[in-house]
Each structure stands twice: as structure tokens, then as C-alpha cells.
Coordinates of C-alpha atoms in Angstrom, one line a residue:
X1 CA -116.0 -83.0 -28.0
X2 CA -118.2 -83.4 -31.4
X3 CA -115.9 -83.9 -34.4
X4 CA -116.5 -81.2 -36.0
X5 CA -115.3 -78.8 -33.0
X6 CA -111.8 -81.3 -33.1
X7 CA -111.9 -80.3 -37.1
X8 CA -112.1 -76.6 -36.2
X9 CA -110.2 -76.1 -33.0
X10 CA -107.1 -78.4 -34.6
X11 CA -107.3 -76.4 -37.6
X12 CA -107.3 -73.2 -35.8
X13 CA -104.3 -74.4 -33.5
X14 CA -101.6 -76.4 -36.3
X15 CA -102.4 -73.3 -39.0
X16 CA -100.4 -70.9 -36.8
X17 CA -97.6 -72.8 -36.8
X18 CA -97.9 -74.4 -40.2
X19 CA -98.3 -71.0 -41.8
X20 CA -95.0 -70.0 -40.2
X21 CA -93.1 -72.5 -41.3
X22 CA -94.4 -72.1 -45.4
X23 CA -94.4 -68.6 -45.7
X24 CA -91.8 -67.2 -42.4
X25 CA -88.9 -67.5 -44.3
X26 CA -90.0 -65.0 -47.4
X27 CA -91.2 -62.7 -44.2
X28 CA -88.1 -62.7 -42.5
X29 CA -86.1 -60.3 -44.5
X30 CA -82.3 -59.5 -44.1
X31 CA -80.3 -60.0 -40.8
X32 CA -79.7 -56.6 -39.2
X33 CA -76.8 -55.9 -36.7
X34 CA -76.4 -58.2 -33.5
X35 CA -77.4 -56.5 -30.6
X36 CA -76.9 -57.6 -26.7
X37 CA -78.0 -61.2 -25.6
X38 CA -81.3 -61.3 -24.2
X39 CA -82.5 -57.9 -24.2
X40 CA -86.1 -56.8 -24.7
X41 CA -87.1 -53.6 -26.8
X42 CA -84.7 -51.8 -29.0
X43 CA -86.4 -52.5 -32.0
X44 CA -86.9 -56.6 -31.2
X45 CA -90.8 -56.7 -30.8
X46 CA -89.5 -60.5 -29.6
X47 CA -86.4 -59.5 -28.1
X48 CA -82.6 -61.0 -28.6
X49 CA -81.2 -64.3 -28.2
X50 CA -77.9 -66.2 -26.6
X51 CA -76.1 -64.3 -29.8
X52 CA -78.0 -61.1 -29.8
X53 CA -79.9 -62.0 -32.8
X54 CA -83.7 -60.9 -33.3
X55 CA -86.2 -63.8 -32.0
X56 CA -89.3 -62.7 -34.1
X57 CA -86.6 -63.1 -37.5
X58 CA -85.4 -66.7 -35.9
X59 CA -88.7 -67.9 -35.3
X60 CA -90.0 -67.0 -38.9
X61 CA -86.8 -68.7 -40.3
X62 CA -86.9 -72.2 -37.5
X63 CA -90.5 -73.7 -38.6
X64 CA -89.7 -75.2 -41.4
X65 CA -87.0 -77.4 -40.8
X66 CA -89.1 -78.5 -38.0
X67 CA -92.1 -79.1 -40.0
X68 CA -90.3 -80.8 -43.0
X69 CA -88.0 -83.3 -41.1
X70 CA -91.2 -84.3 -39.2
X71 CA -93.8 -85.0 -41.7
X72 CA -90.9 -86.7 -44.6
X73 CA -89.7 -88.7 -41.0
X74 CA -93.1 -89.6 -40.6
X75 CA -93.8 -90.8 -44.2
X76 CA -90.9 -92.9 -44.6
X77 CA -91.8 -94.7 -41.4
X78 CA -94.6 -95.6 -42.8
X79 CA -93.5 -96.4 -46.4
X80 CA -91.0 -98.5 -44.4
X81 CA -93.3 -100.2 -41.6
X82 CA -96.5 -100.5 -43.9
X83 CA -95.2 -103.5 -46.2
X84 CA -92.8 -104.9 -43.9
X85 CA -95.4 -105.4 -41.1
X86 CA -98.4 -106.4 -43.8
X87 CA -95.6 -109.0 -45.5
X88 CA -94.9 -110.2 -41.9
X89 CA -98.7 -110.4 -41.2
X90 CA -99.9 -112.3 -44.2
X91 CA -97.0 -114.8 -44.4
X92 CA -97.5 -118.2 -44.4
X93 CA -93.7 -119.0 -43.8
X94 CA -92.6 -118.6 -40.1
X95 CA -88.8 -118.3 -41.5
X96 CA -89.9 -115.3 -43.1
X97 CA -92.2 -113.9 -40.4
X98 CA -89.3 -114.2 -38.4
X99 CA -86.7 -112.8 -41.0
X100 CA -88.9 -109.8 -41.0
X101 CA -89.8 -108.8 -37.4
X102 CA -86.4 -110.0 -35.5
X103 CA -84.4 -107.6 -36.7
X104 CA -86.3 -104.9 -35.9
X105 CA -87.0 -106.6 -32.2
X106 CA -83.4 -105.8 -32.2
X107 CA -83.4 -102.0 -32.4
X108 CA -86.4 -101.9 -30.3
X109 CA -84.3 -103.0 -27.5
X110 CA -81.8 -99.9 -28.2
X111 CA -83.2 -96.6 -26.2
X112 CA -83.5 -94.1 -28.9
X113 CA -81.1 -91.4 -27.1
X114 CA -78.5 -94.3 -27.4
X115 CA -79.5 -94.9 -31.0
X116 CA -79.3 -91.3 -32.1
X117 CA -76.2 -90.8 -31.0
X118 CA -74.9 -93.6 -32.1
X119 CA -76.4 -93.6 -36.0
X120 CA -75.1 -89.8 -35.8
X121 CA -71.7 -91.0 -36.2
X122 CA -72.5 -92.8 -39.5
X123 CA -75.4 -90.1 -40.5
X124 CA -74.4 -86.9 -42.3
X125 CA -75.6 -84.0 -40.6
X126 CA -78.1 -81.7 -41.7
X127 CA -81.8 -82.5 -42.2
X128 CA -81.3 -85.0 -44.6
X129 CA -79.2 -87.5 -41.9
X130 CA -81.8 -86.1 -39.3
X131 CA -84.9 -87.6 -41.2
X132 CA -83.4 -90.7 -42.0
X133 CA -82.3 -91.1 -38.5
X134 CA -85.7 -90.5 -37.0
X135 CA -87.4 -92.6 -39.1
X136 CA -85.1 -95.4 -38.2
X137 CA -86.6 -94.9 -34.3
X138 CA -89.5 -94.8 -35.2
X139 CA -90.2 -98.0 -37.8
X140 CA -89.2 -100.7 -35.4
X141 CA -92.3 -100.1 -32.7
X142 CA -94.6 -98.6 -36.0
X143 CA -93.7 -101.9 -38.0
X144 CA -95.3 -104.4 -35.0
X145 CA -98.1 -102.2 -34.8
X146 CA -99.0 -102.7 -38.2
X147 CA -98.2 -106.5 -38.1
X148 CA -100.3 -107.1 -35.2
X149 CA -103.3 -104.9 -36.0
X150 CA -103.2 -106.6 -40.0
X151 CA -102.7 -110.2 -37.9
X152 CA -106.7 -110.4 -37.2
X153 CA -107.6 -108.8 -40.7
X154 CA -105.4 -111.5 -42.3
X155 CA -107.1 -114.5 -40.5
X156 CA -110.5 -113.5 -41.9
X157 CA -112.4 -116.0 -44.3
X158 CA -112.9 -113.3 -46.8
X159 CA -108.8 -112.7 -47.4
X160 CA -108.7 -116.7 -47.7
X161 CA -111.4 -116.4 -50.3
X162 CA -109.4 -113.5 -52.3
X163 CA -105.9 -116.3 -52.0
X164 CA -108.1 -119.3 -53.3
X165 CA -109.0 -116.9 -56.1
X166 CA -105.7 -116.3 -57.3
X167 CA -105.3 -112.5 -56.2
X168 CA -102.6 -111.3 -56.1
X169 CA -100.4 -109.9 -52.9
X170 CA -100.8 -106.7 -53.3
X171 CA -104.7 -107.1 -54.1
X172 CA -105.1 -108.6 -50.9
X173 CA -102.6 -106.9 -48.6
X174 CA -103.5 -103.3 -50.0
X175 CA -107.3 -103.6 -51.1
X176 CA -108.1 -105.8 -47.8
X177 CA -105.5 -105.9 -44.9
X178 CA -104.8 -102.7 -45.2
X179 CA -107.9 -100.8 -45.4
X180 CA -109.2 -103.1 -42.2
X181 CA -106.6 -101.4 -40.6
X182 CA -107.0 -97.9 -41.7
X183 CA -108.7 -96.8 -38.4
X184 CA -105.2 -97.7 -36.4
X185 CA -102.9 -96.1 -38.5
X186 CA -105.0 -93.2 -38.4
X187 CA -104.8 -93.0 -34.8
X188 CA -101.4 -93.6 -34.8
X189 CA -100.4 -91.5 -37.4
X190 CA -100.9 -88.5 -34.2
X191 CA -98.7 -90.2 -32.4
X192 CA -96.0 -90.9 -34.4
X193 CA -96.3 -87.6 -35.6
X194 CA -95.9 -86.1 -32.1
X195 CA -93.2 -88.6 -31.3
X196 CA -91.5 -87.2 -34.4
X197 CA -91.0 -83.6 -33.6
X198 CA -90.1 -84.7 -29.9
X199 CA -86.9 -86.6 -32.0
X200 CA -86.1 -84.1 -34.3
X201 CA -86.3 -81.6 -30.7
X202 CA -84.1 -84.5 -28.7
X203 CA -81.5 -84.4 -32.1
X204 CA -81.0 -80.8 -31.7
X205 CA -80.7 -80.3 -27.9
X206 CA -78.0 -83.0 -28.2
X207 CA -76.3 -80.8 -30.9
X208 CA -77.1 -84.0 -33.4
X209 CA -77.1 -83.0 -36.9
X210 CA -77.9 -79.7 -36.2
X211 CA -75.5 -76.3 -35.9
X212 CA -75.3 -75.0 -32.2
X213 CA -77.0 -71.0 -33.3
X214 CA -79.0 -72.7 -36.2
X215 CA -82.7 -71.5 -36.8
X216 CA -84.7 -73.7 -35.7
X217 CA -87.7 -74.0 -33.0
X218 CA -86.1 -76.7 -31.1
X219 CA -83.0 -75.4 -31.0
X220 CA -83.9 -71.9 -30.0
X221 CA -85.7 -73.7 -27.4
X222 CA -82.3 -75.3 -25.9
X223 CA -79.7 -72.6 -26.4
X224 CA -82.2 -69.6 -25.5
X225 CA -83.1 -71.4 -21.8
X226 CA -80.6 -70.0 -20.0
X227 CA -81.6 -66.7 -19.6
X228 CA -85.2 -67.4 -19.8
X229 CA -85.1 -65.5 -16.5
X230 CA -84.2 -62.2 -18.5
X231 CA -85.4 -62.8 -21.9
X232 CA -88.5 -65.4 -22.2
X233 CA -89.8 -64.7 -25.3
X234 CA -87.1 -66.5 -26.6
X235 CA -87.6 -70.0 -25.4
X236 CA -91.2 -69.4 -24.7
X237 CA -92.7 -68.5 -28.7
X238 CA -90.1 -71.6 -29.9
X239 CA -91.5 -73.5 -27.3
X240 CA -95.1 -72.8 -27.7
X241 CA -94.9 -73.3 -31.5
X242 CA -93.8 -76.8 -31.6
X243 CA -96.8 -77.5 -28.9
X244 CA -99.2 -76.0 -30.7
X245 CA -98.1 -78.1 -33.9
X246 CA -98.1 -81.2 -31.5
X247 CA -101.4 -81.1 -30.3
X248 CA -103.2 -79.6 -33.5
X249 CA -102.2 -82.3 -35.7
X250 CA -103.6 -84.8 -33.1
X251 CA -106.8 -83.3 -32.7
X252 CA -106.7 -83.5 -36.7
X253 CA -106.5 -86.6 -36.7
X254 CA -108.8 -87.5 -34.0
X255 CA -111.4 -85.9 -35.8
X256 CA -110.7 -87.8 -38.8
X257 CA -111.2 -90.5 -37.0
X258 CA -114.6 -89.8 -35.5
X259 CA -115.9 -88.6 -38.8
X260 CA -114.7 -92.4 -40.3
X261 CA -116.7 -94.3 -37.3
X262 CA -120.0 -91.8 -37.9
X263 CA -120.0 -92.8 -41.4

């Protein structure tokens, strides 16, 4: 697929779901009268949920906690992982490389089911704790990808010729290291992206941070499955939403991608 059809059909695919969750809550209008759970019709164009509630009203209110936790999660991984793994990268001390990167090694080792539930004891909930705790998955295995794809950039004559000249650190690690790296990030940014939302879906279904009828894709998704027998629209539109936003912001950033290597 040319880059230019990525640019158009990931546009076309994340705006749904993106538009939602910026402008659904000012749609969404007052909560009428509870009705009976999982019922079609009756004036729900979506249905009712486990409470009786209107779908269409819940899925205009559940994108943007969604969409928020996931891109701030994202960005402080990053603003986390981006100078630790350049500092552990362009080091010179092993003590410090070591410092740096063990640590982390550490938390790598922990499943991150296991860690969730166990920094949700000391997290506070609510999207705030939910970010924080997502992000803290996510740096150790983002921070060694940065060290190891700034590790060749760092060996090159060019950034020994920019130390014997006095630059500074952040001259070399931002201006150089980091800009030879720009293609990686870029393709991992996707990912840990994607991996993101499926946290911040794995939080809720384990009840992590999140209330049990709260309005919210992934938890509509987990509370509405069991009667997705008599009432699919209620697991199906969450469900399909946070896909959609999954797989548009890759093909975003796989055309980004292309577009950089053409040029």
C-alpha cells in the first residue's frame, strides 16, 4: 500500500473514534430514565446495557478517557525512556550504564497483569493512577529499545567528533543520537500506542482504577459481554471503537514512516 493511501485510509479510520472522544461528551445530553438491561428499541437507537442505561449516550461519554489515558501514557513513556536509554547509550561509565538499565531489567521480569495489580494498591484510582501505572509497563521494554537502537548511532565517528569539540550532552544526544533514531521510535511509537490502550482495556476489565458501570469503551466492553447474546450493540460499538483507534493510529504512523524513507 502507497503511503499516501496509509495517510488516507488511517485518517479515515482513527477520525471516527477520535471525533467521539473530543466532541461525544457535549453530544451526549442528560441521562434519561433507566430502562431494562439489554433491550433493543424503545427509544435506544443502540439499545440498553447491564444497568439499563442508553449505549449510544455511554459510548459518546467512554472515548475520552480512553483516548486521554492512552496518548499522556504514551508520552510519559517516552519522556521517561528517551533520556534514560540515550544517557545509558552514550555513557562511557559501565557503573552508570548499569545503574540505568538494571533496574528497569528488574520490572521487565514482572508480567504486567502482576504489575498492575500490584502498583494498584499504591496507585490512586481514577485516570490519573491509571496513566501513571501504564506508563510504568511500558518504560522498561521502550527504555532498551531506545538504548540499543542509540548504541550504533553513538559509536559513530561523527558523535566522537561533536565530544572532541566540546559539545555539549544534550547537543550530541538530542541533535545526533536521537534524530539517527527517529525512524525506530516512529515505528514504535504504533506500538506502544496500541499496547497502551490494550493496558488501560486490561486495567478496567480487572476493575483497576476504574468504577464497575463507569463510561468508558473498555469497560462497556467487559461488563456489557454477558448478554452479548441478547443485546450486541453494546459490547460490539465499544469494541469496535477502540480497534478502529488501534489500527488507525498505526497505519498513521506507518505512513509517516514511508513518507520519511521516500524523502
Amino acid at each position: 500500500m502507497k503511503p499516501a493511501h496509509r495517510l488516507a485510509l488511517g485518517t479515515a479510520v482513527v477520525a471516527v473514534p477520535l471525533l467521539l472522544a473530543l466532541v461525544g461528551p457535549f453530544l451526549a445530553g442528560e441521562a434519561g430514565p433507566r430502562g431494562t438491561s439489554f433491550t433493543t428499541g424503545g427509544g435506544h437507537w443502540l439499545g440498553t446495557d447491564f444497568t439499563g442505561r442508553d449505549v449510544l449516550r455511554q459510548v459518546l461519554l467512554g472515548g475520552r478517557p480512553v483516548v486521554v489515558v492512552a496518548l499522556t501514557a504514551t508520552a510519559l513513556t517516552y519522556a521517561v525512556a528517551l533520556p534514560v536509554g540515550l544517557a545509558a547509550a552514550l555513557t562511557r561509565r559501565p557503573w552508570l550504564e548499569e545503574l540505568l538499565t538494571r533496574p528497569l531489567d528488574v520490572l521487565l521480569a514482572v508480567p504486567s497483569l502482576l504489575l498492575i495489580l500490584l502498583a494498584a494498591a499504591f496507585l490512586d484510582p481514577g485516570p490519573a493512577g491509571i496513566t501513571v501505572l501504564v506508563a510504568l509497563v511500558a518504560v522498561p521494554d521502550t527504555t532498551r529499545l531506545v538504548r540499543a537502537a542509540a548504541a550504533d548511532a553513538a559509536s559513530r565517528p561523527a558523535v566522537e567528533a561533536l565530544r572532541l569539540q566540546g559539545e555539549t550532552w544534550a547537543r550530541v544526544a538530542l541533535g545526533h543520537v536521537a534524530r539517527a533514531t527517529l525512524r525506530t521510535l516512529v515505528t514504535d511509537a504504533g506500538v506502544r500506542l496500541t499496547g497502551a490502550l490494550y493496558l488501560v482495556g486490561t486495567a478496567a476489565f480487572l476493575g483497576v482504577g476504574v468504577a464497575p458501570d463507569a463510561a468508558d469503551w473498555a469497560v462497556m466492553v467487559d461488563r456489557n459481554r454477558a448478554g452479548l447474546a441478547l443485546q450486541p450493540w453494546a459490547v460490539a460499538v465499544p469494541a469496535a471503537l477502540v480497534v478502529a483507534l488501534s489500527l488507525g493510529t498505526n497505519l498513521l504512523f506507518d505512513a509517516a514512516l514511508h513518507r520519511k524513507k521516500a524523502a
